[in-house]
Amino acid sequence: MTNKVIPYGKQSISQDDIDAVIDVLKSDWLTQGPKVPAFEQAIADYCGVNFACATNSATSALHIACLALGVGESDIVWTSPISFVASANCALYCGAKVDFVDIDLDTGNMSPSALEQKLISAKKIDSLPKVVIPVHLAGQSCDMQAIYQLATKYDFKIIEDASHAIGAKYLDKPVGNCEFSDICVFSFHPVKIITSAEGGMAVTNSKKLDKKMKRLRSHGITNNPNEMTESSHGPWYYQQLELGFNYRMTELQAALGLSQLKQLDSFVRTRNDMAKKYNRAFANSNIVHLTQSNYCYSSYHLYIVRLTHSGIAEHKSVITSMREQEIIAHLHYIPIHLQPYYQELGFSEGDFPNAETYYKQAVTIPLHPTMTADEQQFVINTLIGLV
Ligand SMILES: *Cc1c(COP(=O)(O)O)cnc(C)c1O
């Protein structure tokens, strides 16, 4: 039927995207020129948020977001165990402790009721988190209103890991407007919704947080005389005020991201149309897709199903059999707390039962705008034939 390998996700690059990058190569700036601020402004406008700070990855953005919120050695950060390791690693980079909040099996997202239970227990032993990082799995927003209410009550900050969710909506407003968070982070890795090859962005409504993140992404250095500890020595002068990093995005990346942004809404529409086709095809089978809440419009970074009736061996054989037919089925994610590095930190099997059940059932099947209708039908027929 088809001989082409069908990846689970893939970038879609137009001639306009290519031209935009070539224009930068011919310009005076490969880095620290006009494209990065233009991309930041365009993302801020798109999301309806005041400030945007571009970085060389979402991982870097998560790191400086934690630092800007003051996360340090005596602090605790909570996130979801069903995410990419970067959602948790960012807290460890700051010397903080990490813990996890179990998921809601139907959506795969952090469960607000599990969060509340954990907060009640943590309060008793004086170990409340400084920051909670909800992850919008597959592009569907977490229940941010519920999480925000808990943040007000238990006094923690919120960083949304929206690496999957640019172009998504929550309560009819763009994810990234930071109505229910302090900072929201996007990824532009090629497998995500839009790409800058590598790249990330941290958006916020706080001028103070934005300024802090922009300084941290460039060595902790300022060129602004108003921020200096003494008057400027001259036009060459700058000051390093804190320990920062080189987390800057290049002009090439920003130009690609800016050009890709023009197609964001159409990419997300296509992803939603394809997801609907999958939903219909699996409606009368024991293939269960993640529940979509009616207050969310997902960007469908991933299409994830759960094989709730199969055993572990069958679950594994479905993924390997699809791969034998050149359909690169995948699994997002291995629970972070079960990674060897995290087990060394003291986590073990049984800590987050829903996340572990999810791991035994979840399958990511291909979904991306460059996939043809025939390829999607082949994926449907193959998966239905295997369960
Ligand atoms: C991809 C991803 C990241 C990391 O993004 P990079 O841009 O590759 O650093 C972080 N969190 C989640 C949930 C992701 O999917």
Coordinates of C-alpha atoms in Angstrom, one line a residue, residues 110-284:
M110 CA -1.7 16.6 35.6
S111 CA -4.8 15.9 37.7
P112 CA -6.0 19.0 39.7
S113 CA -7.4 16.7 42.4
A114 CA -4.2 14.7 42.8
L115 CA -2.4 18.1 43.0
E116 CA -4.8 19.3 45.7
Q117 CA -4.3 16.1 47.7
K118 CA -0.6 16.4 47.5
L119 CA -0.7 20.1 48.5
I120 CA -2.8 19.2 51.6
S121 CA -0.2 16.6 52.6
A122 CA 2.8 18.8 51.8
K123 CA 1.4 21.7 53.8
K124 CA 1.3 19.5 56.9
I125 CA 5.0 18.7 56.7
D126 CA 6.0 22.2 55.4
S127 CA 7.2 21.1 52.0
L128 CA 5.0 23.0 49.6
P129 CA 6.4 23.6 46.1
K130 CA 7.7 27.0 45.0
V131 CA 6.7 26.3 41.4
V132 CA 4.4 23.8 39.7
I133 CA 5.0 23.0 36.0
P134 CA 1.8 21.7 34.3
V135 CA 2.5 20.1 30.9
H136 CA -0.1 20.4 28.1
L137 CA 0.2 16.8 26.9
A138 CA -0.2 16.4 23.1
G139 CA -1.4 20.0 22.8
Q140 CA -4.4 20.0 25.1
S141 CA -4.2 22.5 27.9
C142 CA -4.3 21.3 31.5
D143 CA -7.2 22.6 33.7
M144 CA -5.4 25.8 34.3
Q145 CA -8.3 27.5 36.2
A146 CA -8.3 24.8 38.8
I147 CA -4.5 24.8 39.1
Y148 CA -4.4 28.6 39.4
Q149 CA -7.0 28.5 42.2
L150 CA -4.7 26.1 44.1
A151 CA -1.7 28.4 43.4
T152 CA -3.5 31.3 45.0
K153 CA -4.5 29.1 48.0
Y154 CA -1.1 27.4 48.5
D155 CA 1.1 30.2 47.2
F156 CA 3.1 28.7 44.4
K157 CA 4.1 30.0 41.0
I158 CA 3.1 28.4 37.7
I159 CA 5.2 27.7 34.6
E160 CA 3.2 26.2 31.8
D161 CA 5.2 23.7 29.7
A162 CA 3.4 24.4 26.5
S163 CA 6.1 22.8 24.3
H164 CA 3.3 20.9 22.6
A165 CA 0.6 23.6 22.6
I166 CA 1.4 26.6 20.6
G167 CA -1.8 27.4 18.6
A168 CA -4.0 25.7 21.1
K169 CA -6.7 27.5 23.0
Y170 CA -8.0 27.3 26.6
L171 CA -11.4 28.8 27.4
D172 CA -11.4 30.3 23.8
K173 CA -8.1 32.2 24.5
P174 CA -4.7 31.3 23.2
V175 CA -2.5 29.1 25.3
G176 CA 0.4 31.5 26.3
N177 CA -1.7 34.5 27.3
C178 CA -0.6 33.7 30.9
E179 CA -4.0 34.4 32.4
F180 CA -3.5 31.5 34.8
S181 CA 0.3 31.3 35.0
D182 CA 3.4 33.3 35.6
I183 CA 5.4 32.1 32.6
C184 CA 4.5 29.9 29.6
V185 CA 7.2 28.0 27.6
F186 CA 7.0 26.9 23.9
S187 CA 9.4 24.6 22.0
F188 CA 10.2 25.0 18.3
H189 CA 12.0 21.7 17.9
P190 CA 11.2 20.3 14.4
V191 CA 8.8 17.7 15.7
K192 CA 6.6 20.3 17.4
I193 CA 3.9 22.4 15.8
I194 CA 6.1 25.1 14.3
T195 CA 9.8 25.0 14.1
S196 CA 13.0 27.2 14.3
A197 CA 15.1 24.0 14.0
E198 CA 16.1 24.3 17.7
G199 CA 14.5 27.0 19.7
G200 CA 12.1 28.0 22.5
M201 CA 10.2 31.0 23.9
A202 CA 9.2 32.0 27.4
V203 CA 6.2 34.4 27.5
T204 CA 5.0 36.4 30.5
N205 CA 2.9 39.4 31.5
S206 CA 5.5 40.4 34.0
K207 CA 8.1 43.0 32.9
K208 CA 10.3 42.1 35.8
L209 CA 10.4 38.4 34.9
D210 CA 10.9 39.1 31.2
K211 CA 13.9 41.4 32.0
K212 CA 15.4 38.8 34.3
M213 CA 15.1 36.0 31.7
K214 CA 16.5 38.2 28.9
R215 CA 19.6 38.9 31.1
L216 CA 20.0 35.2 32.1
R217 CA 19.9 34.0 28.5
S218 CA 22.9 36.2 27.7
H219 CA 25.5 35.6 30.5
G220 CA 23.7 37.8 33.1
I221 CA 25.1 40.8 31.2
T222 CA 23.4 44.2 30.8
N223 CA 24.1 47.1 28.4
N224 CA 21.5 49.3 30.1
P225 CA 23.2 52.1 32.1
N226 CA 20.2 52.3 34.5
E227 CA 20.9 48.7 35.7
M228 CA 24.6 49.3 36.3
T229 CA 26.2 49.6 39.7
E230 CA 28.3 52.6 38.5
S231 CA 28.2 55.0 35.7
S232 CA 29.2 53.7 32.3
H233 CA 32.9 53.8 31.4
G234 CA 32.1 54.5 27.8
P235 CA 30.4 53.1 24.7
W236 CA 32.1 49.6 25.0
Y237 CA 31.0 49.1 28.6
Y238 CA 28.7 46.4 29.9
Q239 CA 28.3 44.7 33.3
Q240 CA 27.7 41.2 34.3
L241 CA 25.3 41.3 37.2
E242 CA 24.6 37.6 37.8
L243 CA 25.6 34.2 36.5
G244 CA 23.8 33.7 33.2
F245 CA 24.2 31.5 30.1
N246 CA 24.5 31.7 26.4
Y247 CA 20.9 30.6 25.6
R248 CA 20.3 33.0 22.7
M249 CA 18.4 32.2 19.6
T250 CA 20.1 33.0 16.3
E251 CA 18.7 35.2 13.5
L252 CA 18.4 32.2 11.2
Q253 CA 16.3 30.4 13.8
A254 CA 14.1 33.5 14.4
A255 CA 13.6 34.1 10.7
L256 CA 12.5 30.5 10.2
G257 CA 10.2 30.7 13.3
L258 CA 8.7 34.0 12.1
S259 CA 8.0 32.5 8.7
Q260 CA 6.5 29.3 10.2
L261 CA 4.2 31.3 12.5
K262 CA 2.3 32.4 9.4
Q263 CA 1.2 28.8 8.9
L264 CA 0.5 28.0 12.5
D265 CA -3.3 28.3 12.4
S266 CA -3.5 26.2 9.2
F267 CA -1.2 23.5 10.6
V268 CA -3.3 23.3 13.7
R269 CA -6.5 23.2 11.7
T270 CA -5.1 20.3 9.6
R271 CA -4.0 18.5 12.7
N272 CA -7.5 18.8 14.2
D273 CA -9.1 17.5 10.9
M274 CA -6.8 14.5 10.9
A275 CA -7.5 13.9 14.6
K276 CA -11.2 13.9 13.9
K277 CA -10.7 11.3 11.2
Y278 CA -8.8 9.1 13.7
N279 CA -11.5 9.6 16.3
R280 CA -14.2 8.5 13.9
A281 CA -12.2 5.5 12.7
F282 CA -11.6 4.2 16.2
A283 CA -15.1 5.1 17.6
N284 CA -16.3 1.5 17.6

